[in-house]
mmCIF file of C-alpha atoms in Angstrom:
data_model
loop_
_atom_site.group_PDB
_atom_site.id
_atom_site.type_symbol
_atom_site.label_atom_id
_atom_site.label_comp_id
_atom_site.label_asym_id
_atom_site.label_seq_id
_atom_site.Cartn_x
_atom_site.Cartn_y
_atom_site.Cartn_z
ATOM 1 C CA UNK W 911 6.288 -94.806 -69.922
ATOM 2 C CA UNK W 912 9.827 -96.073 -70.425
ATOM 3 C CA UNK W 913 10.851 -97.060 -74.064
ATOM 4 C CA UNK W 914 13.669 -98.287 -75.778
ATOM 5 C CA UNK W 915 13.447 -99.072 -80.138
ATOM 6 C CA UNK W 916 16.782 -100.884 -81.414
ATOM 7 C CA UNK W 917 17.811 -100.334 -84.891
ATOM 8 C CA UNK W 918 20.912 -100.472 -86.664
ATOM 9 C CA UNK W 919 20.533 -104.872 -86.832
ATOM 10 C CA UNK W 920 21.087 -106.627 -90.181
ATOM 11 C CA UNK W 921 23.264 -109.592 -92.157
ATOM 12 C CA UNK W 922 26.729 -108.289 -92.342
ATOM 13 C CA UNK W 923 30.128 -109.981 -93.499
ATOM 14 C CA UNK W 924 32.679 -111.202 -91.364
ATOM 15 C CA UNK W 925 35.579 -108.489 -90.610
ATOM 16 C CA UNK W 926 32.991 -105.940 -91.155
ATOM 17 C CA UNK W 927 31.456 -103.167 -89.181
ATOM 18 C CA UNK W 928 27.931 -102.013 -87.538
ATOM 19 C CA UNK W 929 26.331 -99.355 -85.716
ATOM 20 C CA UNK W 930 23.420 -100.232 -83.071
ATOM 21 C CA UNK W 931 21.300 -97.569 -82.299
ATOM 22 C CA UNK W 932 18.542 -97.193 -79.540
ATOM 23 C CA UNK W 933 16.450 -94.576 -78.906
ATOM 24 C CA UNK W 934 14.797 -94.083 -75.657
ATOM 25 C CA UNK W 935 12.046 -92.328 -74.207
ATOM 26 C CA UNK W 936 10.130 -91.635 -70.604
ATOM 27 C CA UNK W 937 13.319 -91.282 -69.148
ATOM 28 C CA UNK W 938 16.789 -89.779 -69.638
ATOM 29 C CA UNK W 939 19.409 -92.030 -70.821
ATOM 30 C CA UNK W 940 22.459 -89.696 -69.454
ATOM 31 C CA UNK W 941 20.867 -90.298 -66.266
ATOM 32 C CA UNK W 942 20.961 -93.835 -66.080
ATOM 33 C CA UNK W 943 23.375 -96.761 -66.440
ATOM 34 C CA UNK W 944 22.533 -98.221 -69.952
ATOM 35 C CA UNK W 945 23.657 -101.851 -71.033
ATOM 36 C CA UNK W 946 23.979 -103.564 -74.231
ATOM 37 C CA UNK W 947 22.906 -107.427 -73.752
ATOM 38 C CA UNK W 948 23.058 -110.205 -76.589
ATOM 39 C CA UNK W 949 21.637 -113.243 -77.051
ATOM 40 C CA UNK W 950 22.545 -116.168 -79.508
ATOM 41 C CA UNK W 951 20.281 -117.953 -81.438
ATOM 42 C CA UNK W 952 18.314 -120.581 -78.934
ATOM 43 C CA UNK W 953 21.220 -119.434 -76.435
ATOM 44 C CA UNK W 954 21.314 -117.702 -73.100
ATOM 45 C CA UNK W 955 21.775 -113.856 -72.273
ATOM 46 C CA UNK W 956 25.170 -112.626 -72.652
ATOM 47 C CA UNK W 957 25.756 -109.176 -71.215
ATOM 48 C CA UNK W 958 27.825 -107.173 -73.552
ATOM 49 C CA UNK W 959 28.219 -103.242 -72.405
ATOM 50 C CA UNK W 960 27.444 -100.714 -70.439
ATOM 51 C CA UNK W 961 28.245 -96.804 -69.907
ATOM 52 C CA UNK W 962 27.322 -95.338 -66.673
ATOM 53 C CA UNK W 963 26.047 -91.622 -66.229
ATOM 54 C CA UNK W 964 29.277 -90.020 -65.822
ATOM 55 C CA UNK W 965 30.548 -91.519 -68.941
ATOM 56 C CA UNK W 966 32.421 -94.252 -67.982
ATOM 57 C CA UNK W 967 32.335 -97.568 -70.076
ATOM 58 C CA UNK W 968 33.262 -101.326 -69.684
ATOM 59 C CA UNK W 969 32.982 -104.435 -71.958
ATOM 60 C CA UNK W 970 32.759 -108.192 -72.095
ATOM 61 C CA UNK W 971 36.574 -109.333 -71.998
ATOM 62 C CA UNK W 972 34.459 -111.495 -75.284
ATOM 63 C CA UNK W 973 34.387 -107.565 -77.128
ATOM 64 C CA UNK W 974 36.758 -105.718 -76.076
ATOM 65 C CA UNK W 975 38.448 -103.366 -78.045
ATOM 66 C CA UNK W 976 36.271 -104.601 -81.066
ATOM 67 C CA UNK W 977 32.942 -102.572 -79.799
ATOM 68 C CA UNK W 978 32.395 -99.078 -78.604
ATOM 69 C CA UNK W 979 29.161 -98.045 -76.579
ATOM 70 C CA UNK W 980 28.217 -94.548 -76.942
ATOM 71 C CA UNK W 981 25.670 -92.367 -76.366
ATOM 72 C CA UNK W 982 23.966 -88.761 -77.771
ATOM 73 C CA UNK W 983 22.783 -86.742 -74.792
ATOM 74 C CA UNK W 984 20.711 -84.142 -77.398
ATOM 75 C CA UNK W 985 19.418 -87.358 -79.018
ATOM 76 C CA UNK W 986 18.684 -89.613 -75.905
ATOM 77 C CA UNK W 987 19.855 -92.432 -77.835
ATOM 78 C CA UNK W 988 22.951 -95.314 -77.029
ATOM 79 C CA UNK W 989 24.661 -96.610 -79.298
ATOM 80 C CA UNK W 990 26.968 -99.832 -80.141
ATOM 81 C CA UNK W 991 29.675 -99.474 -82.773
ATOM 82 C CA UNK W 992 30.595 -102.938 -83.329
ATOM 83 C CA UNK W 993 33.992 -103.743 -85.122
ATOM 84 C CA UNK W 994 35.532 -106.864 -86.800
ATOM 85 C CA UNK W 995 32.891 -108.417 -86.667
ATOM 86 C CA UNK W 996 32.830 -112.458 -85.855
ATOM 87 C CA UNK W 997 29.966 -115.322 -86.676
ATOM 88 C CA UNK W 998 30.200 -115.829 -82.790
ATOM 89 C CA UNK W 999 28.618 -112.218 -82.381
ATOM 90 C CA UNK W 1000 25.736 -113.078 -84.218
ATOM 91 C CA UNK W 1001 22.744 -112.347 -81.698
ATOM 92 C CA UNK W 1002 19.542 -110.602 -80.778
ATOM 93 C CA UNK W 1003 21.359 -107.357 -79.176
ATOM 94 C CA UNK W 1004 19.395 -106.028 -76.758
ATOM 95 C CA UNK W 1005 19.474 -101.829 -75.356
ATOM 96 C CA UNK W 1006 18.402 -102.024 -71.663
ATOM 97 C CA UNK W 1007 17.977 -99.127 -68.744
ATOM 98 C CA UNK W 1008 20.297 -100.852 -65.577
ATOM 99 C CA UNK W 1009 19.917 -100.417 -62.011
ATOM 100 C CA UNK W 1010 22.424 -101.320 -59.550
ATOM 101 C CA UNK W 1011 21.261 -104.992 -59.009
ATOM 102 C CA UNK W 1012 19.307 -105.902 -62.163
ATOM 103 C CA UNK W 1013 18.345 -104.559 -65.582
ATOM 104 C CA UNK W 1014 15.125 -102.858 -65.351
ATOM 105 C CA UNK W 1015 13.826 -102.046 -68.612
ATOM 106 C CA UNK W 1016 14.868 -103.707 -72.102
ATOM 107 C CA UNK W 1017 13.944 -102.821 -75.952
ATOM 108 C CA UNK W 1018 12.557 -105.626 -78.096
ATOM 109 C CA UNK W 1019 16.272 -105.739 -79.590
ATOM 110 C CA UNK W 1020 17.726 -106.259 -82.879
ATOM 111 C CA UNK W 1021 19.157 -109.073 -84.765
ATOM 112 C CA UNK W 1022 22.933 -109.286 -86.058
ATOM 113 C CA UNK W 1023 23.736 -111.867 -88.458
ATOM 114 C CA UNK W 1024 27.442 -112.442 -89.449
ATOM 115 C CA UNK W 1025 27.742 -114.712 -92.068
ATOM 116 C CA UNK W 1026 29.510 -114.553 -95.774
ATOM 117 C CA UNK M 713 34.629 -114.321 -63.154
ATOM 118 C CA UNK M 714 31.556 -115.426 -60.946
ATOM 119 C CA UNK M 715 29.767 -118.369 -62.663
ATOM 120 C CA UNK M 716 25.727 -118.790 -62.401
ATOM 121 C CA UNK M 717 24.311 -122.512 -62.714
ATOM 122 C CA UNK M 718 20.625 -123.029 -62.853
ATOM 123 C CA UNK M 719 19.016 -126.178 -62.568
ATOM 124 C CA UNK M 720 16.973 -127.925 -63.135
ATOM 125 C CA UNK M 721 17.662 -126.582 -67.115
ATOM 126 C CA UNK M 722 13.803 -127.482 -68.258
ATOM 127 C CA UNK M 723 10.897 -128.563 -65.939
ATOM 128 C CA UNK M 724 7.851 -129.934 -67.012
ATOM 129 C CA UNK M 725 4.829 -128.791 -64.976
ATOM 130 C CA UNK M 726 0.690 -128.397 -64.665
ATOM 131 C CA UNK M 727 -1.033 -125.641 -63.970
ATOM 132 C CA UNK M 728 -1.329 -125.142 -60.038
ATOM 133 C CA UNK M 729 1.350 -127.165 -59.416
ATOM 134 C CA UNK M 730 4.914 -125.040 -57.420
ATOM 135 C CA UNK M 731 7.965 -125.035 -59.161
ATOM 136 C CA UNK M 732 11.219 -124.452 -58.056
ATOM 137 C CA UNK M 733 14.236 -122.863 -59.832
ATOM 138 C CA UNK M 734 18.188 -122.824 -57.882
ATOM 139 C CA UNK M 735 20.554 -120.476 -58.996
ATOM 140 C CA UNK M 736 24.206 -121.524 -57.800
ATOM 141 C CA UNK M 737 26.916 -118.699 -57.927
ATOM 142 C CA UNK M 738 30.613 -119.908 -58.491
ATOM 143 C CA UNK M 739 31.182 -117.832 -55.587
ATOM 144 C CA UNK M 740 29.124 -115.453 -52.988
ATOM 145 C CA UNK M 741 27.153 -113.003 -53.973
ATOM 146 C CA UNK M 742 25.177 -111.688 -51.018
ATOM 147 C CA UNK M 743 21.909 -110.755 -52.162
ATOM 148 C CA UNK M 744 23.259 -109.242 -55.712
ATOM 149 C CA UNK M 745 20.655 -111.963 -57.633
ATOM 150 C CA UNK M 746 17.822 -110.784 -59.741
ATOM 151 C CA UNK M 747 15.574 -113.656 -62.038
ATOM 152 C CA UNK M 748 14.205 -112.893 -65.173
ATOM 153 C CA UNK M 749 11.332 -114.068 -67.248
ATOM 154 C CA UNK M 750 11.199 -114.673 -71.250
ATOM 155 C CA UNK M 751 8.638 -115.919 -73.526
ATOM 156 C CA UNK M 752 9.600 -116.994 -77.206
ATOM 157 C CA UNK M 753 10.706 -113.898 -79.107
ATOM 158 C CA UNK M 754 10.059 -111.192 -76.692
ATOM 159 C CA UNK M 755 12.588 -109.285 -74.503
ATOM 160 C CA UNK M 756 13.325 -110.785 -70.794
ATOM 161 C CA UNK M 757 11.072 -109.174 -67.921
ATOM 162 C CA UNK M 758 12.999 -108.428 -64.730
ATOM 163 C CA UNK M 759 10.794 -110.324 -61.681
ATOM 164 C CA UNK M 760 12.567 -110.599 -58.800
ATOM 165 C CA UNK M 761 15.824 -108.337 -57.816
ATOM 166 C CA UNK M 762 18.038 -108.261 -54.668
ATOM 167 C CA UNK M 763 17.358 -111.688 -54.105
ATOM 168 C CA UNK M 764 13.946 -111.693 -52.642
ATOM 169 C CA UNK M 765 12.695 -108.365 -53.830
ATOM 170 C CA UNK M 766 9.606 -108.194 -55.917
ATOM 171 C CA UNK M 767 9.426 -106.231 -58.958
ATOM 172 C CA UNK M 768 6.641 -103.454 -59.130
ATOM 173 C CA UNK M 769 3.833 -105.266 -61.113
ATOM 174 C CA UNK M 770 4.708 -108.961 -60.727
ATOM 175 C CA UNK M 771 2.235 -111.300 -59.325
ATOM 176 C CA UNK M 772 2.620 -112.262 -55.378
ATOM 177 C CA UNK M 773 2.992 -116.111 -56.580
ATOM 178 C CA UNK M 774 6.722 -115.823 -57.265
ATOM 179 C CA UNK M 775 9.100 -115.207 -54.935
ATOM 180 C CA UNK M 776 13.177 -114.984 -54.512
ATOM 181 C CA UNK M 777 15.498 -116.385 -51.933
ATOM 182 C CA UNK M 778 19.078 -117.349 -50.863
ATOM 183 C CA UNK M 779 22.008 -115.608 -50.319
ATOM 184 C CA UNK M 780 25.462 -116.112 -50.541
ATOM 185 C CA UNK M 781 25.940 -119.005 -53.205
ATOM 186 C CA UNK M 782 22.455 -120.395 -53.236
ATOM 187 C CA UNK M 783 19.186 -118.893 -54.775
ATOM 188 C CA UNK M 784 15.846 -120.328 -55.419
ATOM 189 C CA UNK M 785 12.672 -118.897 -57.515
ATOM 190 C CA UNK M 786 9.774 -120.241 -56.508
ATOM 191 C CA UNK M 787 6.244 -119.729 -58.253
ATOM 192 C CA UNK M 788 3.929 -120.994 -55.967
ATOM 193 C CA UNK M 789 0.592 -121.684 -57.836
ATOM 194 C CA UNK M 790 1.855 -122.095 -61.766
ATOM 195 C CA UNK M 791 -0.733 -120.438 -63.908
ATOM 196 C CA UNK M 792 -0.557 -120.898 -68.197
ATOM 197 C CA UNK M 793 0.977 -117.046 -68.727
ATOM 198 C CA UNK M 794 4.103 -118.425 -66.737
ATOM 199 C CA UNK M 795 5.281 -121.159 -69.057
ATOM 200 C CA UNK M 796 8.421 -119.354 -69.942
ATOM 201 C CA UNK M 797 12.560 -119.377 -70.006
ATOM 202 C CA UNK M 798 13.561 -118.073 -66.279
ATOM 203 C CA UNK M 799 17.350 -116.485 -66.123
ATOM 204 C CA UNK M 800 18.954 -115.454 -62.822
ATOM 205 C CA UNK M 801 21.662 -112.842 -62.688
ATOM 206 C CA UNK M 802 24.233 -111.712 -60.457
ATOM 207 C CA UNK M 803 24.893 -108.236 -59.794
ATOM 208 C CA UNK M 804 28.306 -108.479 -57.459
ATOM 209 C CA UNK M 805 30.575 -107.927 -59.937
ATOM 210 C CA UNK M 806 29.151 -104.976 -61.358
ATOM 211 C CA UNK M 807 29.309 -103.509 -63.730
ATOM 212 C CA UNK M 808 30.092 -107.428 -65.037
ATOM 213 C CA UNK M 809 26.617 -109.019 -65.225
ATOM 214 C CA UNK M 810 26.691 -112.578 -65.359
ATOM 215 C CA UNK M 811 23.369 -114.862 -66.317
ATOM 216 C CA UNK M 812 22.640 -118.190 -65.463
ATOM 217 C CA UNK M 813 22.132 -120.693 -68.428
ATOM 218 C CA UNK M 814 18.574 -120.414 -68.123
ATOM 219 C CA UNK M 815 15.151 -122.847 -67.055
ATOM 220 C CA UNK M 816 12.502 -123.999 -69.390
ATOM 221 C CA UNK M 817 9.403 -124.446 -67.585
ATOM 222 C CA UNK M 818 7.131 -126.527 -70.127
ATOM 223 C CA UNK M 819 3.677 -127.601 -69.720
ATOM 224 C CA UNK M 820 3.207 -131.421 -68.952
#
């Protein structure tokens, strides 16, 4: 059975830093594409990341070069190291497994707060 | 950047009764649509992908079409369980996912 646990979400400052984690099981995550995808408070879904099985990585224009999506092939976990961090990025961030046409598995994510 | 627009953006509805979702892209598409299902707090569930392609496990009574600019998701028999936020997405621009602004289908 596919699986994906967030962790890593909490109330951080403005300007500051944060490292999403997601660890995944019933299936390799080297293997597969594997998205971040957020989701404001009472807003829509807002996809964020992803890094594809040969390592390659792309971002919301809204991210880039602020967050870094990673991943530990011994670990089968992705990651999201997000940087200067903005009230606008506060969200639900969700880990999800990502076909070509459609995300096909998600976690149950894991709320960022940014807010002094 | 393609742009999805859903409408209606909440529908009220009674059990039984067929409801209709459209999904407009900005620009086409093909069949590179998938629709998503949410309930309060809980992680979106992937129902329909490539347009008219039913995910493994979801019920017969929804069902995708369109291609090009225009999409529809249809639930053809609304039963309580489905009283949910529905999302499309577009897939063209992959790996840039783009959602729709979502649908509220309330009970009446």
């Amino acid at each position: 059975e596919v699986q994906l646990v967030e962790t890593g979400g909490g109330l951080i400052q403005p300007g500051g830093s944060l490292r999403l984690s997601c660890a995944a099981s019933g299936f390799t995550v080297s293997s597969n594409y594997m998205s971040w995808v957020r989701q404001a408070p009472g807003k829509g879904l807002e996809w964020v990341s992803v890094i594809y099985s040969g390592g390659s990585t792309y971002y919301a224009d809204s991210v880039k070069g602020r967050f870094t999506i990673s991943r530990d092939n011994s670990k089968n976990t992705l990651y999201l190291q997000m940087n200067s961090l903005r009230a606008e990025d506060t969200a639900v961030y969700y880990c999800a497994r990502a076909g070509v046409y459609a995300i096909l598995s998600w976690g149950q994510g894991t709320l960022v707060t940014v807010s002094s | 950047d393609i742009q999805m627009t859903q409408s209606p953006s909440s529908v009220s509805a009674s059990v039984g009764d067929r409801v209709t979702i459209t999904c407009r892209a900005s620009q086409g598409i093909s069949s590179w649509l998938a629709w998503y299902q949410q309930k309060p707090g809980k992680a979106p569930k992937l129902l329909i992908y490539a347009a008219s392609s039913l995910q493994s496990g979801v019920p017969s009574r929804f069902s995708g079409s369109g291609s090009g600019t225009d999409f529809t998701l249809t639930i053809s028999s609304l039963q309580p369980e489905d009283f949910a936020t529905y999302y499309c997405q577009q897939a063209n621009s992959f790996p840039q996912l783009t959602f729709g602004g979502g649908t509220k289908v309330e009970i009446k």
